[in-house]
PDB file of C-alpha atoms in Angstrom:
ATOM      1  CA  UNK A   7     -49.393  -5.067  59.927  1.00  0.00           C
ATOM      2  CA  UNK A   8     -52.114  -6.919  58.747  1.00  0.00           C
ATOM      3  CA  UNK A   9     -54.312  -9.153  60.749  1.00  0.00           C
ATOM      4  CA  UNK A  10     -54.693 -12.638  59.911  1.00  0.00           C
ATOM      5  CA  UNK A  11     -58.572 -13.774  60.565  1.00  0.00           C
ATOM      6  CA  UNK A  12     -59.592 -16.957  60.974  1.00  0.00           C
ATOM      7  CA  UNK A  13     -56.440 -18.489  61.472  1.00  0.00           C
ATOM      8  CA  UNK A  14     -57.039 -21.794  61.748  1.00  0.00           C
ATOM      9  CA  UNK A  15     -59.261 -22.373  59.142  1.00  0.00           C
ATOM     10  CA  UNK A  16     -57.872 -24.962  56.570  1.00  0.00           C
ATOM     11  CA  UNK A  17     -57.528 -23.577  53.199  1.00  0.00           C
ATOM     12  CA  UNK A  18     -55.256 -26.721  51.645  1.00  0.00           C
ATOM     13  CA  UNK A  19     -55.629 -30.390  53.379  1.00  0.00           C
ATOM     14  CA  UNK A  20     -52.684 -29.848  55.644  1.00  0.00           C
ATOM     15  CA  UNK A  21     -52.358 -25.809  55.551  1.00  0.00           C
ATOM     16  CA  UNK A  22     -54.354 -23.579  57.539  1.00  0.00           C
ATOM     17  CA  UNK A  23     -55.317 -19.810  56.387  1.00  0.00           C
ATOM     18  CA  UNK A  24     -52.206 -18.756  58.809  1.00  0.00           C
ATOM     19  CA  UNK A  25     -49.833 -20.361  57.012  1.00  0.00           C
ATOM     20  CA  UNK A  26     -50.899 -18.927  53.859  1.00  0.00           C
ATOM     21  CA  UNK A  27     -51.159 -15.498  54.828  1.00  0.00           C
ATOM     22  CA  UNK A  28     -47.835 -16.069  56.633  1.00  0.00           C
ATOM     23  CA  UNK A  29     -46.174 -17.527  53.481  1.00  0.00           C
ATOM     24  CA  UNK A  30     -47.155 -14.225  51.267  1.00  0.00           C
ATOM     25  CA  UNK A  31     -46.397 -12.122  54.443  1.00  0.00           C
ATOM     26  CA  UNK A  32     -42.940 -13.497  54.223  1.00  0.00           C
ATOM     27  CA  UNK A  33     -42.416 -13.505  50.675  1.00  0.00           C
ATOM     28  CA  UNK A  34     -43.912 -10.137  49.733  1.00  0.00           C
ATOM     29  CA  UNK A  35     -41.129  -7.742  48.919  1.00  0.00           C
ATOM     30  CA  UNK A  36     -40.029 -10.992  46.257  1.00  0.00           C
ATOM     31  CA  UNK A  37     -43.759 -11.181  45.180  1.00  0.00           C
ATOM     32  CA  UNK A  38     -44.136  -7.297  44.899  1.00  0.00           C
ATOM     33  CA  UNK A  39     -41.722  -6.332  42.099  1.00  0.00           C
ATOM     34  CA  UNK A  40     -43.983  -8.854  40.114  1.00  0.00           C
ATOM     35  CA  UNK A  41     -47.725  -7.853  40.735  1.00  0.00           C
ATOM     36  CA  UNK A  42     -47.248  -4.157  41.817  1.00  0.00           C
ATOM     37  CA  UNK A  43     -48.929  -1.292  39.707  1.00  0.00           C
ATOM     38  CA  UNK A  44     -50.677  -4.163  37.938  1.00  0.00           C
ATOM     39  CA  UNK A  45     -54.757  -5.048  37.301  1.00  0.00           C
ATOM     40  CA  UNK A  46     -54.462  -8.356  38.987  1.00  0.00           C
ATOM     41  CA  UNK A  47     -56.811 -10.888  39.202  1.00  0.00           C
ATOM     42  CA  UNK A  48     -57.817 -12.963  42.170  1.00  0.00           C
ATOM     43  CA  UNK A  49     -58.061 -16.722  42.859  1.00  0.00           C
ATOM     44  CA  UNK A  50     -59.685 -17.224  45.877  1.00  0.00           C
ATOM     45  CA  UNK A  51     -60.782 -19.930  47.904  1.00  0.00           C
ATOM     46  CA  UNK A  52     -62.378 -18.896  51.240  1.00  0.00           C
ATOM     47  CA  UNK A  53     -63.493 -21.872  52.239  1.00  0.00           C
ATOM     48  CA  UNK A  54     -60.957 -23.832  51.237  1.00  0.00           C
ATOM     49  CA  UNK A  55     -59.725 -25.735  48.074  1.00  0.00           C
ATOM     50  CA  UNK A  56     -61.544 -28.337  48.707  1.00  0.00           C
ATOM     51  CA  UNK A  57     -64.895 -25.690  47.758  1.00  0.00           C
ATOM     52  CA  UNK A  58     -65.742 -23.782  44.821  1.00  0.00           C
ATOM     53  CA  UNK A  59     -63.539 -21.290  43.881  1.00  0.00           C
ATOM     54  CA  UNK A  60     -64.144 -17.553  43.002  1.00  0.00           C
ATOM     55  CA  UNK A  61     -62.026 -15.705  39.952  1.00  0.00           C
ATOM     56  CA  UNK A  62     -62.261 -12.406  41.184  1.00  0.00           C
ATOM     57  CA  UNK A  63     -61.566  -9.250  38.663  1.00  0.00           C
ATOM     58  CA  UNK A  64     -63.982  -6.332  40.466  1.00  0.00           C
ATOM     59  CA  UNK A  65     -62.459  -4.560  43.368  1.00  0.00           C
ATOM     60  CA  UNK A  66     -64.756  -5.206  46.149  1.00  0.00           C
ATOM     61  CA  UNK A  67     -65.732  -1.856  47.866  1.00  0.00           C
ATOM     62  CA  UNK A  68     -64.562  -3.186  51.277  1.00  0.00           C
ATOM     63  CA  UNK A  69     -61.205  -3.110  50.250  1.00  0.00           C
ATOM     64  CA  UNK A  70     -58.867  -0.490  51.651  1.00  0.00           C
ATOM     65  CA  UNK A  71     -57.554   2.650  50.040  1.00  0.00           C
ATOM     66  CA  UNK A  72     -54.203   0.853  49.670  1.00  0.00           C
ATOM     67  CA  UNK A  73     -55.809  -1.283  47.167  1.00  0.00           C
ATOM     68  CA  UNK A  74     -55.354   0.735  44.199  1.00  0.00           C
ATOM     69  CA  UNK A  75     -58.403   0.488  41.268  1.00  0.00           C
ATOM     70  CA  UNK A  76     -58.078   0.584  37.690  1.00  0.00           C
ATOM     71  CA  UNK A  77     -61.132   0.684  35.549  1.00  0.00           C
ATOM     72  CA  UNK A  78     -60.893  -1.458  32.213  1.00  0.00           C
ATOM     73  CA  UNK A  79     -64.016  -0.835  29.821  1.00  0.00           C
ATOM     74  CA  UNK A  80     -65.741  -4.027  28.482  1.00  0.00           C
ATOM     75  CA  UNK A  81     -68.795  -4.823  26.327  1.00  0.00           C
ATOM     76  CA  UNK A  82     -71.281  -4.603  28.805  1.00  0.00           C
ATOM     77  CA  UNK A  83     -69.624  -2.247  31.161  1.00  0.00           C
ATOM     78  CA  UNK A  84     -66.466  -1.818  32.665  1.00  0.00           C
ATOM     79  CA  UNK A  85     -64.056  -3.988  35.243  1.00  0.00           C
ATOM     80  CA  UNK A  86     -62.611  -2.320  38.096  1.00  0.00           C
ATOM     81  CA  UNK A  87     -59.536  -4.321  38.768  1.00  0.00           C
ATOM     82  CA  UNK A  88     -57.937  -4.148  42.406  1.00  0.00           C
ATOM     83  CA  UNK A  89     -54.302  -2.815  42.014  1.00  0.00           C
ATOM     84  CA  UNK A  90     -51.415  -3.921  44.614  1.00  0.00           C
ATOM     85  CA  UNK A  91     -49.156  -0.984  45.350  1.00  0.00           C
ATOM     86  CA  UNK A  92     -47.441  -2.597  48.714  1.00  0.00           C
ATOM     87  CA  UNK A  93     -46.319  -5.753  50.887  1.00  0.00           C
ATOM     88  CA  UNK A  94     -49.447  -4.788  53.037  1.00  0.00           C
ATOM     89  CA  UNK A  95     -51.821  -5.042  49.558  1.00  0.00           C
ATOM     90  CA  UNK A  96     -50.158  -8.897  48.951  1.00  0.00           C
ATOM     91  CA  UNK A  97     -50.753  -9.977  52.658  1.00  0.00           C
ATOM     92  CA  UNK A  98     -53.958  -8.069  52.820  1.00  0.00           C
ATOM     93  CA  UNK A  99     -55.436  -9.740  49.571  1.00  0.00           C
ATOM     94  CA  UNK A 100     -53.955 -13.378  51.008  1.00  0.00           C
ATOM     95  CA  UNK A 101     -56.192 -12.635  54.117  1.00  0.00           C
ATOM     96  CA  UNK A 102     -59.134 -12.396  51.976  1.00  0.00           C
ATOM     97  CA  UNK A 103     -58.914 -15.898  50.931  1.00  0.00           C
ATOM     98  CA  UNK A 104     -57.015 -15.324  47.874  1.00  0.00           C
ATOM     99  CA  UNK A 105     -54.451 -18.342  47.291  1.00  0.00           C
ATOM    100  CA  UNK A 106     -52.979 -17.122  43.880  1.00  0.00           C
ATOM    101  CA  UNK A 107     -52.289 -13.903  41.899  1.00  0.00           C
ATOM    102  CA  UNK A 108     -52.827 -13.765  38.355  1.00  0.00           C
ATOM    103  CA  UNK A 109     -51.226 -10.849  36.233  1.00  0.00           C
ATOM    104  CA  UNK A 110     -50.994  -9.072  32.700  1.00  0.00           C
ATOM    105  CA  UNK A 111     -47.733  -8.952  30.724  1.00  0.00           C
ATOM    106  CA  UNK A 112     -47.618  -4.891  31.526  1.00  0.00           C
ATOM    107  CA  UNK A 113     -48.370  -2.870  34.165  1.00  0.00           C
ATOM    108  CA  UNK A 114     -50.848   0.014  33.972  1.00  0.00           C
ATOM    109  CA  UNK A 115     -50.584   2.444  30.833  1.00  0.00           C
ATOM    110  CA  UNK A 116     -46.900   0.499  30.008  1.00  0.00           C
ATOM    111  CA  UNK A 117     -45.569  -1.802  27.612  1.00  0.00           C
ATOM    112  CA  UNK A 118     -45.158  -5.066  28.535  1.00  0.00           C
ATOM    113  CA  UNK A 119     -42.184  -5.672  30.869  1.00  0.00           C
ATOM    114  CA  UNK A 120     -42.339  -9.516  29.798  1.00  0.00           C
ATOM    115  CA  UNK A 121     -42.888 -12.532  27.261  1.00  0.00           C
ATOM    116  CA  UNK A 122     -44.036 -15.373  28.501  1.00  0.00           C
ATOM    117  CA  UNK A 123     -43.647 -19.011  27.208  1.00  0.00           C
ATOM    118  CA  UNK A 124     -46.480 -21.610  29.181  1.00  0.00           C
ATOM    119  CA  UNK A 125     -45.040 -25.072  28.386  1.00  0.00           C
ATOM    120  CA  UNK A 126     -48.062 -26.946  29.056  1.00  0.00           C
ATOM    121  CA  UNK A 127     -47.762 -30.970  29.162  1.00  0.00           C
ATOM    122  CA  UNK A 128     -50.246 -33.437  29.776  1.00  0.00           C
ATOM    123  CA  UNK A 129     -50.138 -34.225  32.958  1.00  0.00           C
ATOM    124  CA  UNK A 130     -47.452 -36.110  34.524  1.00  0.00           C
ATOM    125  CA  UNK A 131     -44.773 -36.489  31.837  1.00  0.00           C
ATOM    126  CA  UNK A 132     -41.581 -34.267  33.729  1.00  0.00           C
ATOM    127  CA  UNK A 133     -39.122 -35.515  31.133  1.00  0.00           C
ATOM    128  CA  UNK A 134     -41.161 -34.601  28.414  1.00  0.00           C
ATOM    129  CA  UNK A 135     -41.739 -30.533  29.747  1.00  0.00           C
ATOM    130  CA  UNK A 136     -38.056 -30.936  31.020  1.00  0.00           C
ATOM    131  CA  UNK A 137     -37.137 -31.826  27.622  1.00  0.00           C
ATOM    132  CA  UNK A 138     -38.679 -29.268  26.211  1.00  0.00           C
ATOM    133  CA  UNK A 139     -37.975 -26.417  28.441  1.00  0.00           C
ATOM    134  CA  UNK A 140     -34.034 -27.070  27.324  1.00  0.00           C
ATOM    135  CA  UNK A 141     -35.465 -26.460  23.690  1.00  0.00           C
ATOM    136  CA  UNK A 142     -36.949 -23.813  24.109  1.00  0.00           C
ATOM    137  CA  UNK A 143     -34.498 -21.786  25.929  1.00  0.00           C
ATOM    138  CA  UNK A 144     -32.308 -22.735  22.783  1.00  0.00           C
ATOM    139  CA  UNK A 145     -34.563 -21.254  20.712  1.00  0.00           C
ATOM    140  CA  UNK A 146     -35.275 -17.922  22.268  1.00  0.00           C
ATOM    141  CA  UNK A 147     -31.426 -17.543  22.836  1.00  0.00           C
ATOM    142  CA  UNK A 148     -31.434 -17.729  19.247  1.00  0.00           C
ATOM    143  CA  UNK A 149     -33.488 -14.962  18.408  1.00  0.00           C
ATOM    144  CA  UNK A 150     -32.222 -12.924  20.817  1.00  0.00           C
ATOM    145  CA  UNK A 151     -34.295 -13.484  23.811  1.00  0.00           C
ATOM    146  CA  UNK A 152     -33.024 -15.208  27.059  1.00  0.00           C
ATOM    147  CA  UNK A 153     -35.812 -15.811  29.448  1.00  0.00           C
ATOM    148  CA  UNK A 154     -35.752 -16.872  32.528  1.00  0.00           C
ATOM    149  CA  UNK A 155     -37.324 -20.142  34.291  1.00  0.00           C
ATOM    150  CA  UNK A 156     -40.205 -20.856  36.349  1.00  0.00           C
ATOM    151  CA  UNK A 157     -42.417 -23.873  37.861  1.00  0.00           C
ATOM    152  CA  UNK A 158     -45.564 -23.466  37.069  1.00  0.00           C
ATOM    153  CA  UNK A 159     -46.878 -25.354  40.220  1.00  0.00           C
ATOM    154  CA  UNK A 160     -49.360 -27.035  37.955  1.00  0.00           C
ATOM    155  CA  UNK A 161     -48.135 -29.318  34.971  1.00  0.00           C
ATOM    156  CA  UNK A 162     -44.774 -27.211  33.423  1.00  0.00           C
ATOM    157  CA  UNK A 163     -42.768 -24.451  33.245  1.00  0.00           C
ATOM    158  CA  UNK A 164     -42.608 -21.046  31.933  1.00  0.00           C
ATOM    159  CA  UNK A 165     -40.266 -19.233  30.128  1.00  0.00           C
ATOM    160  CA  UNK A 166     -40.097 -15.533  31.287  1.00  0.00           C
ATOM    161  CA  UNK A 167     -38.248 -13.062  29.221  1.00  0.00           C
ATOM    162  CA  UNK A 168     -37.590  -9.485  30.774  1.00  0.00           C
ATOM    163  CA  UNK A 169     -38.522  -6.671  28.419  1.00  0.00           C
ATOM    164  CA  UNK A 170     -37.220  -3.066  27.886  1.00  0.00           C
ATOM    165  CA  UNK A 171     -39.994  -1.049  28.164  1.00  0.00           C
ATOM    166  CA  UNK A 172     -38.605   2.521  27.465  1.00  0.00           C
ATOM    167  CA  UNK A 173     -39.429   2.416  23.532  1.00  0.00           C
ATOM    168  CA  UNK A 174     -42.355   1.612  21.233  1.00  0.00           C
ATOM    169  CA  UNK A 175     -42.091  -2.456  21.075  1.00  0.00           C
ATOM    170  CA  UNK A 176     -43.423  -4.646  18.682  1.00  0.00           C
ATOM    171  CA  UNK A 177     -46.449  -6.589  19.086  1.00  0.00           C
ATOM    172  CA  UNK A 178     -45.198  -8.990  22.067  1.00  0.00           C
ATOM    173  CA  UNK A 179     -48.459 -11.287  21.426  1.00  0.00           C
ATOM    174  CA  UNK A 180     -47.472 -12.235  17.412  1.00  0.00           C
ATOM    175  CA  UNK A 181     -43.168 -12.146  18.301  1.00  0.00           C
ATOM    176  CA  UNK A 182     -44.728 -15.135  20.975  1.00  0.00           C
ATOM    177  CA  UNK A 183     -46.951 -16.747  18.767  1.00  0.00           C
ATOM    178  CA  UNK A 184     -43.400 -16.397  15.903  1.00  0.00           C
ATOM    179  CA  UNK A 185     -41.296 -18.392  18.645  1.00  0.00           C
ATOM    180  CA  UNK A 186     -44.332 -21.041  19.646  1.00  0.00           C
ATOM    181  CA  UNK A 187     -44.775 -21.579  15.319  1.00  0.00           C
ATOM    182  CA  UNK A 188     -41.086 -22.109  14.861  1.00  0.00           C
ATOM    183  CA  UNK A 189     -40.422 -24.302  18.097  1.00  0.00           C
ATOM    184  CA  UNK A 190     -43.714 -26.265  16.458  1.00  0.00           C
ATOM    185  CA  UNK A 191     -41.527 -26.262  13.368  1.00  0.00           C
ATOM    186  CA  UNK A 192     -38.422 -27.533  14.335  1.00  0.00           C
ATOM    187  CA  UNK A 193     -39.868 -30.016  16.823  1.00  0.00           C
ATOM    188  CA  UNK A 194     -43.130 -31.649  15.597  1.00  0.00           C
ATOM    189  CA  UNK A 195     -43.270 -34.404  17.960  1.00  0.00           C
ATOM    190  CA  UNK A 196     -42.196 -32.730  21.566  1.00  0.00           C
ATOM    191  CA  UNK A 197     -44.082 -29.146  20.562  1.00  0.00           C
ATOM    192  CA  UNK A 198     -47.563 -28.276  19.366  1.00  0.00           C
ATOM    193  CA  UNK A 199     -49.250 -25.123  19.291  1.00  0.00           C
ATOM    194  CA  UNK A 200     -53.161 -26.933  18.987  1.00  0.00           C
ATOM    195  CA  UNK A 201     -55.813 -25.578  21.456  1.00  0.00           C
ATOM    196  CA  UNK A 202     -57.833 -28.061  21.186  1.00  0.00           C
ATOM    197  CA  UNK A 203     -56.107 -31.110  23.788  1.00  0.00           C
ATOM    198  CA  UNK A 204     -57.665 -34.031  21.424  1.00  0.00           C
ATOM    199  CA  UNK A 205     -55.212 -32.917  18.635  1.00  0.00           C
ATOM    200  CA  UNK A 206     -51.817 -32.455  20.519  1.00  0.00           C
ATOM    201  CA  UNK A 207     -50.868 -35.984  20.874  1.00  0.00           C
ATOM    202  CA  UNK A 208     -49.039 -36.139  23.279  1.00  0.00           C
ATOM    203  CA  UNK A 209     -46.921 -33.149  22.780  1.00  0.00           C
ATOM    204  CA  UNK A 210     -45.966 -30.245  25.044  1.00  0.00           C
ATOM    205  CA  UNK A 211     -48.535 -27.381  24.044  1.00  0.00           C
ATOM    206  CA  UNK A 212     -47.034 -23.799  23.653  1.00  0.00           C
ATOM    207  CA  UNK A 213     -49.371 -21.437  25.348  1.00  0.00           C
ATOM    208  CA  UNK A 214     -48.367 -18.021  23.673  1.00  0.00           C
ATOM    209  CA  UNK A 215     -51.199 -16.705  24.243  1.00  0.00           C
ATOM    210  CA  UNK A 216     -50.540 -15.247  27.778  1.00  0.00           C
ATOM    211  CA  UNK A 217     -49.230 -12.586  26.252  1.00  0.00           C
ATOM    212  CA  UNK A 218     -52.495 -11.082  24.303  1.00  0.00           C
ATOM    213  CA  UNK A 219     -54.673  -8.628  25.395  1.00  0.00           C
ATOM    214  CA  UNK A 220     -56.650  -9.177  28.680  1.00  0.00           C
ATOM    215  CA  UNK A 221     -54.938 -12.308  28.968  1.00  0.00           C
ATOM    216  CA  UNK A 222     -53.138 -13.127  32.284  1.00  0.00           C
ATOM    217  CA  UNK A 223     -50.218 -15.595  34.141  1.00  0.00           C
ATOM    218  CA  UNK A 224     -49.513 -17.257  37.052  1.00  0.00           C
ATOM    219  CA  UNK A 225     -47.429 -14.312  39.104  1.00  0.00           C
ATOM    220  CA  UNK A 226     -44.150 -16.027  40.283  1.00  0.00           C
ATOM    221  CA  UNK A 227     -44.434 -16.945  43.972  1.00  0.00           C
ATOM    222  CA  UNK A 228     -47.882 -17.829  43.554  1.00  0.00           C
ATOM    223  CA  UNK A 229     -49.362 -20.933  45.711  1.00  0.00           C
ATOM    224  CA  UNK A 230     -51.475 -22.837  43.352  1.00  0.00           C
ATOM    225  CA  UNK A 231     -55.025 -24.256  44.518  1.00  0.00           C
ATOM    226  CA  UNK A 232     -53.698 -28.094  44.340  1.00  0.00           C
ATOM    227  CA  UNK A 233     -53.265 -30.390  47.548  1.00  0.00           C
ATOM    228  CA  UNK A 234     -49.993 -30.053  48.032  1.00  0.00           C
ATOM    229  CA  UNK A 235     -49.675 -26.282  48.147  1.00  0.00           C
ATOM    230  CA  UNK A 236     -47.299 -26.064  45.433  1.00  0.00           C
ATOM    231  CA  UNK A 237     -45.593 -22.619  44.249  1.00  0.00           C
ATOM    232  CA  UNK A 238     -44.712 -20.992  41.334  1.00  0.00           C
ATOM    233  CA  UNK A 239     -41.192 -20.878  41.942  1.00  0.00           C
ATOM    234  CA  UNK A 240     -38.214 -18.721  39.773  1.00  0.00           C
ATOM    235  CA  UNK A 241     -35.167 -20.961  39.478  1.00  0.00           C
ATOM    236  CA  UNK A 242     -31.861 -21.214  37.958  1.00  0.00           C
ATOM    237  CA  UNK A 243     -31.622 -22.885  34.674  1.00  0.00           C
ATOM    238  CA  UNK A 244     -28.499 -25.099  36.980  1.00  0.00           C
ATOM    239  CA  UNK A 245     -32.315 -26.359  38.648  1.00  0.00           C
ATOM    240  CA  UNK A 246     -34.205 -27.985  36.211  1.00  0.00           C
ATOM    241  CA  UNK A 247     -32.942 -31.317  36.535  1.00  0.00           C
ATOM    242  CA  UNK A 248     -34.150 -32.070  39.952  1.00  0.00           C
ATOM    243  CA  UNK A 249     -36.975 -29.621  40.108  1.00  0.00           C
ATOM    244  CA  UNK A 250     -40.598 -30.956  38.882  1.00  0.00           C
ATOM    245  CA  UNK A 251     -43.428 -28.487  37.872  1.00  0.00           C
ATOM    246  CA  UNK A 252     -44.591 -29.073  41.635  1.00  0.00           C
ATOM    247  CA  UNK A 253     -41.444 -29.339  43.712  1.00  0.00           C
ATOM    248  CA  UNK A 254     -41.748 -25.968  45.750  1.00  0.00           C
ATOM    249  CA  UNK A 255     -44.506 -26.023  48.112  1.00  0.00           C
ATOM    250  CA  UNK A 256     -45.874 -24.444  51.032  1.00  0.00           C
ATOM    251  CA  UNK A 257     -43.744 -26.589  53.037  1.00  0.00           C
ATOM    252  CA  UNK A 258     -40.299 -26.154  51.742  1.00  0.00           C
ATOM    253  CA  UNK A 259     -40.443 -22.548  50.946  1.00  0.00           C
ATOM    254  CA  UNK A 260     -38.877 -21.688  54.590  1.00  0.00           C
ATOM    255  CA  UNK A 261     -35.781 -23.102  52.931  1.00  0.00           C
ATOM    256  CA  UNK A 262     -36.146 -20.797  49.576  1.00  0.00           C
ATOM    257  CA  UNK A 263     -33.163 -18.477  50.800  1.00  0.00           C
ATOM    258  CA  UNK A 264     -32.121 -16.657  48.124  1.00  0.00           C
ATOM    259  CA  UNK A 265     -33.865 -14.855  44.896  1.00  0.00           C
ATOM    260  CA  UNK A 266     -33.175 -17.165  41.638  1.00  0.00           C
ATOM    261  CA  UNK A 267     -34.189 -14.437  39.696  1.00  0.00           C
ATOM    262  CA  UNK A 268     -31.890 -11.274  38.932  1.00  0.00           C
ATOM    263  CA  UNK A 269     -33.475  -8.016  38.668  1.00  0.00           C
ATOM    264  CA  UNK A 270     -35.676  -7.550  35.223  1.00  0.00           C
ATOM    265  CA  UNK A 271     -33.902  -4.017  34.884  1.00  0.00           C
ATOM    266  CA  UNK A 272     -30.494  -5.482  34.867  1.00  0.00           C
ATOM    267  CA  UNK A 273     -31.505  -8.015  32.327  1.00  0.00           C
ATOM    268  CA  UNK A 274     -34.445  -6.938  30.034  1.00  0.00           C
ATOM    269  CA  UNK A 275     -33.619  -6.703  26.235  1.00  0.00           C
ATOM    270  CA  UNK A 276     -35.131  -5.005  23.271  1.00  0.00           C
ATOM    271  CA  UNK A 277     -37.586  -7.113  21.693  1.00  0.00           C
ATOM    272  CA  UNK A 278     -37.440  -4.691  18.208  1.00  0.00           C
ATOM    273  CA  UNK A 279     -34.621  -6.880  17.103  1.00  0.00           C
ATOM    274  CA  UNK A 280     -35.603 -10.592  17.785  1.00  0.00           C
ATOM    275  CA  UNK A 281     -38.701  -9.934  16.527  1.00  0.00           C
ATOM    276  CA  UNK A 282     -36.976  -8.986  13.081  1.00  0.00           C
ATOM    277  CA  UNK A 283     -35.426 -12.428  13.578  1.00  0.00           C
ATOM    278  CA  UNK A 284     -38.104 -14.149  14.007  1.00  0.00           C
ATOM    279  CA  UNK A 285     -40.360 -12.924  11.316  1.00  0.00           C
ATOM    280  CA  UNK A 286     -37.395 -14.001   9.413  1.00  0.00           C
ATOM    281  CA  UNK A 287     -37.204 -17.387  10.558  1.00  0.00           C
ATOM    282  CA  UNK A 288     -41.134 -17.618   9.881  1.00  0.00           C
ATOM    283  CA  UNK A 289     -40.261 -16.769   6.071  1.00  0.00           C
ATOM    284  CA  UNK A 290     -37.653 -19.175   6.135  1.00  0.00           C
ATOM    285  CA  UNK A 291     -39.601 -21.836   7.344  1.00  0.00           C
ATOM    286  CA  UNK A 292     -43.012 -20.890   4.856  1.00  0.00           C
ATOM    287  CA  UNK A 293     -44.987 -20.189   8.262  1.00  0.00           C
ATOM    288  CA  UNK A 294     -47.526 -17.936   7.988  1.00  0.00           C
ATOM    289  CA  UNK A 295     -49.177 -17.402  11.503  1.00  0.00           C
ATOM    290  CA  UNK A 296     -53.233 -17.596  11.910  1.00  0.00           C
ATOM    291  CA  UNK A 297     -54.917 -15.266  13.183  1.00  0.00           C
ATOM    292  CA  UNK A 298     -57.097 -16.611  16.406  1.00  0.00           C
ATOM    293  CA  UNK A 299     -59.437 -15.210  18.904  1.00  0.00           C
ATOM    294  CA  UNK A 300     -58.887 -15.250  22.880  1.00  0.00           C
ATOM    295  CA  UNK A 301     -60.711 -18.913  23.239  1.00  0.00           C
ATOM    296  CA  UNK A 302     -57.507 -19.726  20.152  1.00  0.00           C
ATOM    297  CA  UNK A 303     -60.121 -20.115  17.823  1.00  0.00           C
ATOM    298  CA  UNK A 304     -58.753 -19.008  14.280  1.00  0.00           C
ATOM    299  CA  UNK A 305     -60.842 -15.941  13.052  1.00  0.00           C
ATOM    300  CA  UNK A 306     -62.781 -15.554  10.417  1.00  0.00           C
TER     301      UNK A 306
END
């Protein structure tokens, strides 16, 4: 088992580094079906929220052989991503300060296993990202794909929809950026899909772009780097009403019994056919999607 240093030290206002490595120790065979065989990357605070952070995508060399790498090339080089292939790798990596996990849509040399919908409010407004998770859901039933539900632990929810991955898919990134133009659509003044926050007005922001290239998500059961130690938490849909982007923390998780989530196997669809759905709908509707760059800058 895996040694927890420094136990005492407090990483959140009213949580020490035992806690926290206790937490993921506890909740590591839920956490693992999530992050395993996947390049994570590492938010870690080892000297506490209250200090500077460090985003962490290079395996450090200390790390144990348990730590699977995976070497991505980039412009100037290459990232070596750590790679969690056990319980021990989750507590191990909590140990080293790290108080969330952040992961791809896919797992190493696979197709994305997932589509994910960030429903990103200004801060605050629960009715309003409430609101708009119910629509949302409606419209991925729709076209065929029924997601799942998750707190953020930040400002909203996401909307997590379990992919097949035995067959060549469509591109996941433009079938989420189809259901984020058409949800804009249909509901101009609860959905927008503008990066920039001065021209949302108020509305709940689509974040489709967690599902593009390099880009990552929260990994459900993640604590989140706030005071209260909150958790990105799966739930039943029968749970939105009385659960707020932040409701799950640290502190109530002891009473998280059961797994809200079933199994992505026994679940995941096809995504060949709602995307044919969608791309109608687009037509429908006269959408034409723009083309954008990571930053959701629209390319030249």
């Amino acid at each position: 088992m895996v040694e927890t240093s420094s136990p005492e030290k407090l990483i959140f206002p009213e949580h020490t580094k035992g806690e926290v490595v206790a937490y993921y120790r506890a909740f590591a065979a839920r956490i693992l079906p999530h992050v395993m065989n996947r390049p994570v990357t590492l938010e870690r605070y080892p000297a506490g929220i209250g200090a500077k952070g460090i985003m962490q995508k290079n395996a450090a060399k200390h790390f144990p052989a348990y730590i699977g790498r995976y070497e991505v090339p980039k412009r100037d080089g290459t990232t070596v991503y750590p790679v969690i292939t056990s319980a021990d790798g989750v507590t191990y990596l909590a140990n080293q300060g790290t108080v969330t996990f952040h992961i791809p849509t896919a797992r190493i040399d696979e197709q994305p296993d997932r589509l994910i919908i960030d429903l990103d409010p200004e801060e605050g407004d629960v009715a309003q990202v409430r609101k708009a998770a119910v629509a949302m859901r409606r419209i991925l039933d729709e076209v065929g794909l029924p997601p799942l539900l998750m707190t953020s632990g930040s400002k909203g929810y996401h909307l997590v929809v379990p992919l097949q991955t035995d067959r060549t898919q469509p591109n996941t990134a433009e079938l989420a950026h189809g259901v984020a133009a058409i949800a804009a659509h249909r509901h101009p003044d609860l959905f927008t899909i503008e990066f920039l926050k001065k021209n949302r007005g108020g509305r709940v922001f689509v974040d489709w772009m967690r599902n593009t290239e390099g880009a990552t998500a929260v990994a459900p059961y993640s604590l989140r780097a706030r005071d209260e130690a909150p958790i990105a938490m799966p739930l039943s849909w029968d749970e939105l009403a009385d659960t707020a982007p932040r409701s799950w923390t640290l502190l109530r998780a002891v009473d998280r019994a059961e797994e809200a989530w079933p199994d992505f196997a026994d679940v995941a669809v096809d995504p060949t056919q709602p995307s044919e759905v969608v791309v109608r709908a687009l037509e429908e509707a006269e959408l034409a999607l723009v083309d954008v760059d990571r930053f959701g800058r629209r390319s030249e």
